[in-house]
PDB file of C-alpha atoms in Angstrom:
ATOM      1  CA  UNK A   1      38.071  55.266 -12.352  1.00 83.00           C
ATOM      2  CA  UNK A   2      35.787  56.785 -14.990  1.00 86.00           C
ATOM      3  CA  UNK A   3      32.706  55.657 -13.056  1.00 87.00           C
ATOM      4  CA  UNK A   4      34.038  57.165  -9.826  1.00 90.00           C
ATOM      5  CA  UNK A   5      34.734  60.501 -11.529  1.00 92.00           C
ATOM      6  CA  UNK A   6      31.176  60.527 -12.904  1.00 93.00           C
ATOM      7  CA  UNK A   7      29.736  59.926  -9.430  1.00 93.00           C
ATOM      8  CA  UNK A   8      31.815  62.733  -7.906  1.00 95.00           C
ATOM      9  CA  UNK A   9      30.396  65.334 -10.310  1.00 96.00           C
ATOM     10  CA  UNK A  10      27.057  66.647  -8.951  1.00 97.00           C
ATOM     11  CA  UNK A  11      24.261  67.981 -11.132  1.00 97.00           C
ATOM     12  CA  UNK A  12      23.545  71.696 -10.704  1.00 97.00           C
ATOM     13  CA  UNK A  13      19.953  72.377  -9.662  1.00 97.00           C
ATOM     14  CA  UNK A  14      20.399  76.083  -8.899  1.00 94.00           C
ATOM     15  CA  UNK A  15      23.265  78.462  -8.156  1.00 94.00           C
ATOM     16  CA  UNK A  16      24.106  76.835  -4.813  1.00 97.00           C
ATOM     17  CA  UNK A  17      22.076  73.600  -4.971  1.00 98.00           C
ATOM     18  CA  UNK A  18      23.258  70.334  -6.463  1.00 98.00           C
ATOM     19  CA  UNK A  19      22.052  66.761  -6.845  1.00 98.00           C
ATOM     20  CA  UNK A  20      24.364  63.772  -6.422  1.00 97.00           C
ATOM     21  CA  UNK A  21      23.757  60.064  -6.924  1.00 95.00           C
ATOM     22  CA  UNK A  22      25.549  56.948  -5.764  1.00 91.00           C
ATOM     23  CA  UNK A  23      25.949  53.507  -7.293  1.00 85.00           C
ATOM     24  CA  UNK A  24      24.435  50.581  -5.342  1.00 83.00           C
ATOM     25  CA  UNK A  25      26.758  48.257  -7.253  1.00 80.00           C
ATOM     26  CA  UNK A  26      29.776  50.030  -5.736  1.00 77.00           C
ATOM     27  CA  UNK A  27      28.351  50.534  -2.239  1.00 76.00           C
ATOM     28  CA  UNK A  28      25.447  48.066  -1.940  1.00 71.00           C
ATOM     29  CA  UNK A  29      24.842  48.291   1.830  1.00 78.00           C
ATOM     30  CA  UNK A  30      24.986  52.006   2.660  1.00 84.00           C
ATOM     31  CA  UNK A  31      26.473  55.299   1.535  1.00 90.00           C
ATOM     32  CA  UNK A  32      30.274  55.537   1.625  1.00 90.00           C
ATOM     33  CA  UNK A  33      31.471  58.546   3.626  1.00 92.00           C
ATOM     34  CA  UNK A  34      34.529  59.219   1.471  1.00 93.00           C
ATOM     35  CA  UNK A  35      32.398  59.528  -1.658  1.00 94.00           C
ATOM     36  CA  UNK A  36      29.833  61.770   0.055  1.00 96.00           C
ATOM     37  CA  UNK A  37      32.634  64.078   1.243  1.00 97.00           C
ATOM     38  CA  UNK A  38      34.099  64.176  -2.264  1.00 97.00           C
ATOM     39  CA  UNK A  39      30.716  65.066  -3.774  1.00 98.00           C
ATOM     40  CA  UNK A  40      30.224  67.823  -1.199  1.00 98.00           C
ATOM     41  CA  UNK A  41      33.714  69.175  -1.858  1.00 98.00           C
ATOM     42  CA  UNK A  42      33.045  69.173  -5.607  1.00 98.00           C
ATOM     43  CA  UNK A  43      29.849  71.149  -5.063  1.00 98.00           C
ATOM     44  CA  UNK A  44      31.771  73.687  -2.961  1.00 98.00           C
ATOM     45  CA  UNK A  45      34.491  73.964  -5.617  1.00 98.00           C
ATOM     46  CA  UNK A  46      31.876  74.834  -8.213  1.00 97.00           C
ATOM     47  CA  UNK A  47      31.050  78.022  -6.245  1.00 98.00           C
ATOM     48  CA  UNK A  48      34.573  79.446  -5.855  1.00 97.00           C
ATOM     49  CA  UNK A  49      36.863  81.012  -8.512  1.00 96.00           C
ATOM     50  CA  UNK A  50      39.413  78.625 -10.030  1.00 93.00           C
ATOM     51  CA  UNK A  51      42.340  80.482  -8.416  1.00 95.00           C
ATOM     52  CA  UNK A  52      41.250  79.159  -4.991  1.00 97.00           C
ATOM     53  CA  UNK A  53      42.423  75.641  -4.152  1.00 97.00           C
ATOM     54  CA  UNK A  54      41.072  73.652  -1.237  1.00 98.00           C
ATOM     55  CA  UNK A  55      43.475  73.631   1.704  1.00 97.00           C
ATOM     56  CA  UNK A  56      41.293  71.940   4.324  1.00 98.00           C
ATOM     57  CA  UNK A  57      37.980  70.193   4.776  1.00 98.00           C
ATOM     58  CA  UNK A  58      36.145  68.969   7.844  1.00 98.00           C
ATOM     59  CA  UNK A  59      33.253  66.555   7.501  1.00 98.00           C
ATOM     60  CA  UNK A  60      30.723  65.562  10.156  1.00 98.00           C
ATOM     61  CA  UNK A  61      28.783  62.380   9.351  1.00 97.00           C
ATOM     62  CA  UNK A  62      25.443  62.647  11.152  1.00 97.00           C
ATOM     63  CA  UNK A  63      23.635  59.558   9.879  1.00 93.00           C
ATOM     64  CA  UNK A  64      23.957  56.952   7.169  1.00 90.00           C
ATOM     65  CA  UNK A  65      21.558  56.259   4.325  1.00 92.00           C
ATOM     66  CA  UNK A  66      20.711  53.909   1.442  1.00 93.00           C
ATOM     67  CA  UNK A  67      22.854  54.177  -1.702  1.00 91.00           C
ATOM     68  CA  UNK A  68      19.906  54.244  -4.133  1.00 92.00           C
ATOM     69  CA  UNK A  69      18.327  57.528  -2.945  1.00 95.00           C
ATOM     70  CA  UNK A  70      19.713  60.779  -4.451  1.00 96.00           C
ATOM     71  CA  UNK A  71      21.375  63.455  -2.326  1.00 98.00           C
ATOM     72  CA  UNK A  72      20.727  67.192  -2.296  1.00 98.00           C
ATOM     73  CA  UNK A  73      23.792  69.332  -1.636  1.00 98.00           C
ATOM     74  CA  UNK A  74      23.201  72.896  -0.447  1.00 98.00           C
ATOM     75  CA  UNK A  75      26.219  75.239  -0.456  1.00 98.00           C
ATOM     76  CA  UNK A  76      26.444  78.182   1.954  1.00 98.00           C
ATOM     77  CA  UNK A  77      28.980  80.865   0.970  1.00 98.00           C
ATOM     78  CA  UNK A  78      30.504  81.595   4.362  1.00 97.00           C
ATOM     79  CA  UNK A  79      33.354  83.835   3.200  1.00 96.00           C
ATOM     80  CA  UNK A  80      34.800  85.332   0.010  1.00 96.00           C
ATOM     81  CA  UNK A  81      38.065  87.138   0.695  1.00 96.00           C
ATOM     82  CA  UNK A  82      41.102  88.062  -1.367  1.00 95.00           C
ATOM     83  CA  UNK A  83      43.204  85.120  -0.145  1.00 97.00           C
ATOM     84  CA  UNK A  84      40.664  82.754   1.412  1.00 97.00           C
ATOM     85  CA  UNK A  85      37.168  81.526   0.677  1.00 98.00           C
ATOM     86  CA  UNK A  86      35.023  79.281   2.878  1.00 98.00           C
ATOM     87  CA  UNK A  87      32.021  77.113   2.078  1.00 98.00           C
ATOM     88  CA  UNK A  88      29.696  74.951   4.165  1.00 98.00           C
ATOM     89  CA  UNK A  89      27.838  72.160   2.375  1.00 98.00           C
ATOM     90  CA  UNK A  90      24.798  70.464   3.873  1.00 98.00           C
ATOM     91  CA  UNK A  91      24.029  67.041   2.383  1.00 98.00           C
ATOM     92  CA  UNK A  92      20.376  66.004   2.623  1.00 98.00           C
ATOM     93  CA  UNK A  93      18.713  62.691   1.818  1.00 97.00           C
ATOM     94  CA  UNK A  94      14.958  62.143   2.211  1.00 96.00           C
ATOM     95  CA  UNK A  95      14.641  65.434   4.138  1.00 96.00           C
ATOM     96  CA  UNK A  96      17.289  64.380   6.668  1.00 97.00           C
ATOM     97  CA  UNK A  97      20.731  65.942   7.023  1.00 98.00           C
ATOM     98  CA  UNK A  98      23.265  63.133   6.716  1.00 96.00           C
ATOM     99  CA  UNK A  99      26.504  65.120   6.402  1.00 97.00           C
ATOM    100  CA  UNK A 100      27.888  68.639   6.870  1.00 98.00           C
ATOM    101  CA  UNK A 101      31.173  69.596   5.208  1.00 98.00           C
ATOM    102  CA  UNK A 102      33.146  72.777   5.799  1.00 98.00           C
ATOM    103  CA  UNK A 103      35.842  73.548   3.241  1.00 98.00           C
ATOM    104  CA  UNK A 104      38.390  76.356   3.173  1.00 98.00           C
ATOM    105  CA  UNK A 105      40.106  77.531  -0.010  1.00 98.00           C
ATOM    106  CA  UNK A 106      43.328  79.495  -0.376  1.00 98.00           C
ATOM    107  CA  UNK A 107      45.082  81.296  -3.211  1.00 97.00           C
ATOM    108  CA  UNK A 108      48.532  79.759  -3.635  1.00 93.00           C
ATOM    109  CA  UNK A 109      51.306  81.921  -2.217  1.00 92.00           C
ATOM    110  CA  UNK A 110      55.037  81.216  -1.727  1.00 90.00           C
ATOM    111  CA  UNK A 111      56.533  80.782   1.734  1.00 92.00           C
ATOM    112  CA  UNK A 112      59.375  79.039   3.588  1.00 94.00           C
ATOM    113  CA  UNK A 113      58.809  75.272   3.906  1.00 93.00           C
ATOM    114  CA  UNK A 114      58.965  72.913   6.884  1.00 94.00           C
ATOM    115  CA  UNK A 115      57.668  69.351   6.888  1.00 92.00           C
ATOM    116  CA  UNK A 116      58.169  66.108   8.789  1.00 91.00           C
ATOM    117  CA  UNK A 117      60.301  63.537   6.976  1.00 92.00           C
ATOM    118  CA  UNK A 118      58.735  60.677   5.088  1.00 93.00           C
ATOM    119  CA  UNK A 119      59.033  57.339   6.935  1.00 92.00           C
ATOM    120  CA  UNK A 120      61.763  55.022   5.692  1.00 90.00           C
ATOM    121  CA  UNK A 121      59.923  52.289   3.798  1.00 90.00           C
ATOM    122  CA  UNK A 122      60.595  50.155   0.717  1.00 89.00           C
ATOM    123  CA  UNK A 123      59.342  51.566  -2.554  1.00 90.00           C
ATOM    124  CA  UNK A 124      56.046  50.448  -4.023  1.00 87.00           C
ATOM    125  CA  UNK A 125      57.866  48.073  -6.350  1.00 85.00           C
ATOM    126  CA  UNK A 126      60.119  46.731  -3.587  1.00 86.00           C
ATOM    127  CA  UNK A 127      59.845  44.849  -0.305  1.00 75.00           C
ATOM    128  CA  UNK A 128      57.040  42.709   1.061  1.00 77.00           C
ATOM    129  CA  UNK A 129      53.811  44.582   0.432  1.00 80.00           C
ATOM    130  CA  UNK A 130      50.442  42.893   0.266  1.00 76.00           C
ATOM    131  CA  UNK A 131      46.926  44.004  -0.763  1.00 66.00           C
ATOM    132  CA  UNK A 132      44.953  45.667   2.070  1.00 62.00           C
ATOM    133  CA  UNK A 133      41.783  44.074   3.375  1.00 59.00           C
ATOM    134  CA  UNK A 134      39.013  43.639   0.798  1.00 61.00           C
ATOM    135  CA  UNK A 135      40.801  45.473  -2.071  1.00 56.00           C
ATOM    136  CA  UNK A 136      37.956  44.743  -4.522  1.00 61.00           C
ATOM    137  CA  UNK A 137      35.291  46.582  -2.530  1.00 64.00           C
ATOM    138  CA  UNK A 138      33.479  49.389  -4.313  1.00 70.00           C
ATOM    139  CA  UNK A 139      35.484  52.577  -4.989  1.00 77.00           C
ATOM    140  CA  UNK A 140      38.722  50.863  -3.932  1.00 78.00           C
ATOM    141  CA  UNK A 141      38.789  49.137  -7.306  1.00 81.00           C
ATOM    142  CA  UNK A 142      39.662  52.480  -8.897  1.00 85.00           C
ATOM    143  CA  UNK A 143      43.062  52.353  -7.147  1.00 89.00           C
ATOM    144  CA  UNK A 144      45.940  49.913  -6.830  1.00 87.00           C
ATOM    145  CA  UNK A 145      47.189  49.340  -3.269  1.00 87.00           C
ATOM    146  CA  UNK A 146      50.219  47.734  -1.644  1.00 88.00           C
ATOM    147  CA  UNK A 147      50.246  47.805   2.156  1.00 88.00           C
ATOM    148  CA  UNK A 148      51.700  46.491   5.390  1.00 86.00           C
ATOM    149  CA  UNK A 149      50.934  46.572   9.125  1.00 83.00           C
ATOM    150  CA  UNK A 150      53.320  47.367  11.971  1.00 83.00           C
ATOM    151  CA  UNK A 151      52.985  47.632  15.753  1.00 82.00           C
ATOM    152  CA  UNK A 152      54.929  50.241  17.717  1.00 79.00           C
ATOM    153  CA  UNK A 153      54.474  50.478  21.518  1.00 79.00           C
ATOM    154  CA  UNK A 154      51.134  48.722  21.255  1.00 73.00           C
ATOM    155  CA  UNK A 155      49.729  51.032  18.580  1.00 78.00           C
ATOM    156  CA  UNK A 156      49.009  49.823  15.068  1.00 85.00           C
ATOM    157  CA  UNK A 157      50.527  51.660  12.109  1.00 91.00           C
ATOM    158  CA  UNK A 158      49.343  50.904   8.595  1.00 91.00           C
ATOM    159  CA  UNK A 159      51.321  52.021   5.571  1.00 92.00           C
ATOM    160  CA  UNK A 160      50.317  51.581   1.977  1.00 92.00           C
ATOM    161  CA  UNK A 161      51.334  52.773  -1.438  1.00 93.00           C
ATOM    162  CA  UNK A 162      48.480  53.621  -3.774  1.00 92.00           C
ATOM    163  CA  UNK A 163      47.890  54.963  -7.269  1.00 92.00           C
ATOM    164  CA  UNK A 164      44.914  55.175  -9.635  1.00 91.00           C
ATOM    165  CA  UNK A 165      44.018  52.407 -12.028  1.00 88.00           C
ATOM    166  CA  UNK A 166      43.852  54.188 -15.375  1.00 85.00           C
ATOM    167  CA  UNK A 167      44.349  57.831 -16.340  1.00 88.00           C
ATOM    168  CA  UNK A 168      43.328  60.704 -14.085  1.00 91.00           C
ATOM    169  CA  UNK A 169      42.455  64.241 -15.314  1.00 91.00           C
ATOM    170  CA  UNK A 170      45.060  66.924 -14.650  1.00 92.00           C
ATOM    171  CA  UNK A 171      42.525  69.212 -12.914  1.00 95.00           C
ATOM    172  CA  UNK A 172      43.893  69.783  -9.357  1.00 96.00           C
ATOM    173  CA  UNK A 173      40.376  70.370  -7.990  1.00 97.00           C
ATOM    174  CA  UNK A 174      39.081  67.035  -9.275  1.00 96.00           C
ATOM    175  CA  UNK A 175      42.206  65.296  -8.011  1.00 96.00           C
ATOM    176  CA  UNK A 176      41.528  66.692  -4.544  1.00 97.00           C
ATOM    177  CA  UNK A 177      38.065  65.093  -4.713  1.00 97.00           C
ATOM    178  CA  UNK A 178      39.438  61.725  -5.809  1.00 96.00           C
ATOM    179  CA  UNK A 179      41.996  61.953  -3.011  1.00 96.00           C
ATOM    180  CA  UNK A 180      39.175  62.636  -0.536  1.00 97.00           C
ATOM    181  CA  UNK A 181      37.603  59.317  -1.543  1.00 94.00           C
ATOM    182  CA  UNK A 182      40.941  57.564  -1.169  1.00 92.00           C
ATOM    183  CA  UNK A 183      41.637  58.835   2.354  1.00 93.00           C
ATOM    184  CA  UNK A 184      38.558  57.058   3.726  1.00 91.00           C
ATOM    185  CA  UNK A 185      39.792  53.585   2.685  1.00 84.00           C
ATOM    186  CA  UNK A 186      40.716  51.550   5.798  1.00 79.00           C
ATOM    187  CA  UNK A 187      41.035  54.807   7.764  1.00 86.00           C
ATOM    188  CA  UNK A 188      39.911  53.306  11.073  1.00 86.00           C
ATOM    189  CA  UNK A 189      41.625  49.921  10.876  1.00 86.00           C
ATOM    190  CA  UNK A 190      44.576  50.955  13.110  1.00 89.00           C
ATOM    191  CA  UNK A 191      42.182  52.007  15.895  1.00 89.00           C
ATOM    192  CA  UNK A 192      40.155  48.805  15.574  1.00 88.00           C
ATOM    193  CA  UNK A 193      43.240  46.606  15.564  1.00 86.00           C
ATOM    194  CA  UNK A 194      44.961  48.480  18.415  1.00 86.00           C
ATOM    195  CA  UNK A 195      42.259  47.327  20.854  1.00 86.00           C
ATOM    196  CA  UNK A 196      42.458  43.730  19.660  1.00 84.00           C
ATOM    197  CA  UNK A 197      39.379  43.605  17.434  1.00 84.00           C
ATOM    198  CA  UNK A 198      39.231  41.888  14.054  1.00 77.00           C
ATOM    199  CA  UNK A 199      38.149  44.470  11.448  1.00 73.00           C
ATOM    200  CA  UNK A 200      36.731  41.676   9.294  1.00 71.00           C
ATOM    201  CA  UNK A 201      34.867  40.127  12.239  1.00 69.00           C
ATOM    202  CA  UNK A 202      31.653  41.169  14.028  1.00 65.00           C
ATOM    203  CA  UNK A 203      32.943  44.680  14.627  1.00 69.00           C
ATOM    204  CA  UNK A 204      31.034  47.917  14.144  1.00 75.00           C
ATOM    205  CA  UNK A 205      33.078  50.931  13.127  1.00 80.00           C
ATOM    206  CA  UNK A 206      31.247  53.912  11.680  1.00 87.00           C
ATOM    207  CA  UNK A 207      32.887  57.206  10.739  1.00 91.00           C
ATOM    208  CA  UNK A 208      31.872  60.191  12.859  1.00 95.00           C
ATOM    209  CA  UNK A 209      34.063  62.855  11.284  1.00 96.00           C
ATOM    210  CA  UNK A 210      36.839  63.158   8.727  1.00 97.00           C
ATOM    211  CA  UNK A 211      39.338  65.987   8.156  1.00 98.00           C
ATOM    212  CA  UNK A 212      41.965  66.614   5.482  1.00 98.00           C
ATOM    213  CA  UNK A 213      44.619  69.321   5.245  1.00 98.00           C
ATOM    214  CA  UNK A 214      45.975  69.687   1.699  1.00 98.00           C
ATOM    215  CA  UNK A 215      49.565  70.951   1.830  1.00 97.00           C
ATOM    216  CA  UNK A 216      50.279  70.593  -1.888  1.00 95.00           C
ATOM    217  CA  UNK A 217      48.467  69.686  -5.073  1.00 94.00           C
ATOM    218  CA  UNK A 218      47.918  65.931  -5.114  1.00 94.00           C
ATOM    219  CA  UNK A 219      50.248  64.082  -7.573  1.00 92.00           C
ATOM    220  CA  UNK A 220      47.638  61.412  -8.155  1.00 90.00           C
ATOM    221  CA  UNK A 221      49.155  59.922 -11.318  1.00 87.00           C
ATOM    222  CA  UNK A 222      52.068  58.390  -9.391  1.00 92.00           C
ATOM    223  CA  UNK A 223      52.511  56.190  -6.333  1.00 94.00           C
ATOM    224  CA  UNK A 224      51.815  58.024  -3.071  1.00 96.00           C
ATOM    225  CA  UNK A 225      52.446  56.705   0.438  1.00 96.00           C
ATOM    226  CA  UNK A 226      49.746  56.795   3.122  1.00 95.00           C
ATOM    227  CA  UNK A 227      50.699  56.190   6.766  1.00 95.00           C
ATOM    228  CA  UNK A 228      47.900  55.824   9.340  1.00 94.00           C
ATOM    229  CA  UNK A 229      48.512  55.704  13.106  1.00 93.00           C
ATOM    230  CA  UNK A 230      46.115  54.886  15.925  1.00 92.00           C
ATOM    231  CA  UNK A 231      46.093  57.771  18.430  1.00 92.00           C
ATOM    232  CA  UNK A 232      43.505  56.720  21.021  1.00 91.00           C
ATOM    233  CA  UNK A 233      40.372  54.642  21.483  1.00 90.00           C
ATOM    234  CA  UNK A 234      38.290  55.755  24.474  1.00 92.00           C
ATOM    235  CA  UNK A 235      34.529  55.690  25.182  1.00 93.00           C
ATOM    236  CA  UNK A 236      33.981  53.558  22.066  1.00 91.00           C
ATOM    237  CA  UNK A 237      35.503  56.275  19.864  1.00 94.00           C
ATOM    238  CA  UNK A 238      38.740  55.732  17.986  1.00 93.00           C
ATOM    239  CA  UNK A 239      40.960  58.428  16.480  1.00 95.00           C
ATOM    240  CA  UNK A 240      43.479  57.882  13.699  1.00 96.00           C
ATOM    241  CA  UNK A 241      45.948  60.390  12.246  1.00 96.00           C
ATOM    242  CA  UNK A 242      47.394  59.968   8.767  1.00 96.00           C
ATOM    243  CA  UNK A 243      50.203  61.503   6.738  1.00 97.00           C
ATOM    244  CA  UNK A 244      50.478  61.291   2.964  1.00 97.00           C
ATOM    245  CA  UNK A 245      53.698  61.619   0.971  1.00 97.00           C
ATOM    246  CA  UNK A 246      54.665  61.813  -2.678  1.00 95.00           C
ATOM    247  CA  UNK A 247      57.189  59.368  -4.079  1.00 92.00           C
ATOM    248  CA  UNK A 248      60.001  61.898  -3.661  1.00 93.00           C
ATOM    249  CA  UNK A 249      59.241  62.357   0.051  1.00 95.00           C
ATOM    250  CA  UNK A 250      57.243  65.593   0.055  1.00 96.00           C
ATOM    251  CA  UNK A 251      54.344  65.853   2.527  1.00 97.00           C
ATOM    252  CA  UNK A 252      51.217  66.383   0.444  1.00 97.00           C
ATOM    253  CA  UNK A 253      48.399  66.016   2.997  1.00 98.00           C
ATOM    254  CA  UNK A 254      47.463  65.239   6.601  1.00 97.00           C
ATOM    255  CA  UNK A 255      44.319  63.342   7.573  1.00 98.00           C
ATOM    256  CA  UNK A 256      42.353  62.673  10.765  1.00 97.00           C
ATOM    257  CA  UNK A 257      39.310  60.483  11.280  1.00 97.00           C
ATOM    258  CA  UNK A 258      37.230  59.563  14.329  1.00 96.00           C
ATOM    259  CA  UNK A 259      34.822  56.636  14.379  1.00 92.00           C
ATOM    260  CA  UNK A 260      32.445  54.822  16.652  1.00 93.00           C
ATOM    261  CA  UNK A 261      33.943  51.393  17.417  1.00 90.00           C
ATOM    262  CA  UNK A 262      32.000  48.590  19.054  1.00 84.00           C
ATOM    263  CA  UNK A 263      32.890  44.937  19.323  1.00 73.00           C
ATOM    264  CA  UNK A 264      30.508  41.995  19.248  1.00 60.00           C
ATOM    265  CA  UNK A 265      29.791  42.530  22.957  1.00 62.00           C
ATOM    266  CA  UNK A 266      28.638  46.093  22.299  1.00 53.00           C
ATOM    267  CA  UNK A 267      31.588  47.980  23.848  1.00 47.00           C
TER     268      UNK A 267
END
């Protein structure tokens, strides 16, 4: 966990320019989208007053890159209002734009509450949960996971409990960044599996975009439940929606990711 937190924190080069590095030991093949998004979010957070908390982010992954080449993060201050602030972060590697993140920040304000109920599942310490695929890969080692797979009307639903391995700082902004990393773990598996492909086989699935809506501060020191549902896979693009709940049933975030999916035959 300590190593992941270090990677998330970018180095300030100027007022709105930052430098971020990755760890080839964690992601030896290519950059990991969840970590890039977290680094971009952290850069954006460094340009807004502390009273503004992130309430949504939308990331477009334009191209991949090697993990041993540093990234330059350029923040554009799109809006600074009394209740909302907006930032756009362009992530550049070797003079090529690899990612664009738009983040919106909101000053906390009370309101009536409505939320969908948490699915009825056994607790993290109960029932038949098993480790997700490849739990020892890279940044996933910073979290403990217990998951299961279900099929409803032909669509795959994956549910898993997760919590950090080791202590996590209390800073809500940093927790939002760590959560951003977490939401990219196995995000596209339901779409891959819903069309009968083996995610551990000769399958290509590359993230195209990733969105998060933060409804509450993330209680990252405890078990949280992630539920991911396949929505549609058409034209070699799969879409998955996710909902995230605290242990007491509160909805803390919603997630959506689209990816390019091709099987061994190229479809």
